Tab-separated table of C-alpha atoms and ligand atoms in Angstrom:
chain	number	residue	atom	x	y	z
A	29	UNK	CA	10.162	-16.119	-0.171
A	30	UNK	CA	9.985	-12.632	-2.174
A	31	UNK	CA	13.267	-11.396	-0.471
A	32	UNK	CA	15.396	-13.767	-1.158
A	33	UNK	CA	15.065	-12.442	-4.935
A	34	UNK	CA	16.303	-9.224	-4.189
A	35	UNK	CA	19.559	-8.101	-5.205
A	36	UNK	CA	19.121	-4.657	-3.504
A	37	UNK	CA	17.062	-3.134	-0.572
A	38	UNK	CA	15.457	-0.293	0.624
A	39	UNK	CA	13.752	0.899	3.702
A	40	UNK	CA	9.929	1.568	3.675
A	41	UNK	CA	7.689	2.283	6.657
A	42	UNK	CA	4.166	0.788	6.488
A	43	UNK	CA	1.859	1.653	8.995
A	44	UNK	CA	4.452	2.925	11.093
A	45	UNK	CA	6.560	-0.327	11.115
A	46	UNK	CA	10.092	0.165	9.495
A	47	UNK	CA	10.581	-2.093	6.699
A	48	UNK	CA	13.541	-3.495	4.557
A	49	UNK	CA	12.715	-4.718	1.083
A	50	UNK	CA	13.451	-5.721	-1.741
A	51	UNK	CA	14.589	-2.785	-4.520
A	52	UNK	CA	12.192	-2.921	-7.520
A	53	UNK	CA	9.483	-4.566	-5.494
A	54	UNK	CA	5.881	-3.090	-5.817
A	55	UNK	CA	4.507	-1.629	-2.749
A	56	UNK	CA	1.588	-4.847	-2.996
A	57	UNK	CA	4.817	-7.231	-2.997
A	58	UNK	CA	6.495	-5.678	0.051
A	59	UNK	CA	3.222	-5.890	2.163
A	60	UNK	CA	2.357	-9.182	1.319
A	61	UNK	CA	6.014	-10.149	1.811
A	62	UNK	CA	5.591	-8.994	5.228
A	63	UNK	CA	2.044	-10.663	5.496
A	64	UNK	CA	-0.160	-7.335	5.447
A	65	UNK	CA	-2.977	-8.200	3.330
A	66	UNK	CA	-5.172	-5.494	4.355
A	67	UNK	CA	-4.035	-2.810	2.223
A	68	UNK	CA	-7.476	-0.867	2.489
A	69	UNK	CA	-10.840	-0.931	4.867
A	70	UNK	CA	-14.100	0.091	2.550
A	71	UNK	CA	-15.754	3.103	3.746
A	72	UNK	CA	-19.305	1.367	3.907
A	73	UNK	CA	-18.659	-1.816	6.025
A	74	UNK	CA	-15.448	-1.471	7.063
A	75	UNK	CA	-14.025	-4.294	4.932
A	76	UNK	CA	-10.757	-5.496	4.750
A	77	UNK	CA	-9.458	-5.232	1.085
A	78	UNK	CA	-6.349	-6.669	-0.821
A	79	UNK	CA	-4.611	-7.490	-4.044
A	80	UNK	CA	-7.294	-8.592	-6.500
A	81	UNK	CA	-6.322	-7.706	-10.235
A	82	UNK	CA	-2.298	-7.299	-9.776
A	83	UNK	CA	-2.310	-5.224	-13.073
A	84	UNK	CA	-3.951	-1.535	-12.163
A	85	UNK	CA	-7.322	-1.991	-13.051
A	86	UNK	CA	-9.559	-2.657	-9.963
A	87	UNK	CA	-8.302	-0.088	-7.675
A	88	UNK	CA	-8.931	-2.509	-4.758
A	89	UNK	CA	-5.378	-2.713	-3.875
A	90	UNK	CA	-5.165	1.410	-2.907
A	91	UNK	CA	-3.112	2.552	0.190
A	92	UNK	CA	-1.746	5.839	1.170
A	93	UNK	CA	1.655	6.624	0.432
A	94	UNK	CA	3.920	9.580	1.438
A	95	UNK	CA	0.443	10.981	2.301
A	96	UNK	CA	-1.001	10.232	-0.744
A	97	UNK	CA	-4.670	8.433	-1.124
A	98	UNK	CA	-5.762	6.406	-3.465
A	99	UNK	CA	-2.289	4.827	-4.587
A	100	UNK	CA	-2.550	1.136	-6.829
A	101	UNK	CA	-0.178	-0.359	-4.390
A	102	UNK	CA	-0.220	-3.196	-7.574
A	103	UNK	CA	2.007	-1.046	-9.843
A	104	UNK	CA	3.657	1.173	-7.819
A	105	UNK	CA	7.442	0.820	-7.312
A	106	UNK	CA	8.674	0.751	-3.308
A	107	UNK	CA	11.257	3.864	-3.419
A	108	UNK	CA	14.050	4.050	-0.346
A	109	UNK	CA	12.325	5.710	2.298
A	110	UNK	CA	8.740	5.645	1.688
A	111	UNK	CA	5.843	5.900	3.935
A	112	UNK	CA	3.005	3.390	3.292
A	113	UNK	CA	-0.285	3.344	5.535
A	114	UNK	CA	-3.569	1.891	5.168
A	115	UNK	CA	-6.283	3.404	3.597
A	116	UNK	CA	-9.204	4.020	5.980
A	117	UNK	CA	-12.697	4.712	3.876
A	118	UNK	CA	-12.551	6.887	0.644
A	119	UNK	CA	-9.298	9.187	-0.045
A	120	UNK	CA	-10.104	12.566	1.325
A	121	UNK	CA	-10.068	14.250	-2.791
A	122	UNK	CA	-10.377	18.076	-0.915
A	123	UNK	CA	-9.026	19.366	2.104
A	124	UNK	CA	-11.641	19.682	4.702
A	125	UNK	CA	-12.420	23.785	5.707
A	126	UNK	CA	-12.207	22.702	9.231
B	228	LIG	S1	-4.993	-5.109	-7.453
B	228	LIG	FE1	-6.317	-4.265	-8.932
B	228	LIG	S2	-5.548	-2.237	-9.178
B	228	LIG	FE2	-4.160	-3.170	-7.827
């Protein structure tokens, strides 16, 4: 169990859930600490996508957060309040003109 290494916690919100974790955590150990593998669904086909590299380098492991795209949920730090979703499809780089 992840949490039980925690000395401190914080409260994150993934996917609308509220969430208490562990302080220092990355945002990829606080999901799969609450067993949310699917970070990310592929634009194409719709597939489910994870934690693959843990170091930065594949980007397979992006999520939104605080409204963000295209976040490496593998090195970013959870911070006290912080909104995580799933990323649907490719990040949205330009605001539509709609
Ligand atoms: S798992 Fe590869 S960049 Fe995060």
């Amino acid at each position: 169990m992840l949490h039980a290494m925690a000395d401190a916690f914080v409260s994150i919100s993934v996917d609308s859930r509220r969430v208490k974790t562990g302080s220092g955590y990355t945002v990829a150990a606080a999901l799969l600490e609450i067993d949310h593998v699917q970070f990310r669904r592929t634009s194409r086909f719709s597939t489910g996508r994870s934690l693959f590299c843990g170091i930065g380098s594949c980007f397979d492991c992006v999520v939104k957060i605080d409204g963000i795209s295209n976040r490496r949920a593998c090195i970013t730090e959870v911070q006290e309040g912080m909104i995580i979703e799933t990323q649907d499809g490719d990040a949205q780089l330009v605001p539509s003109r709609e």
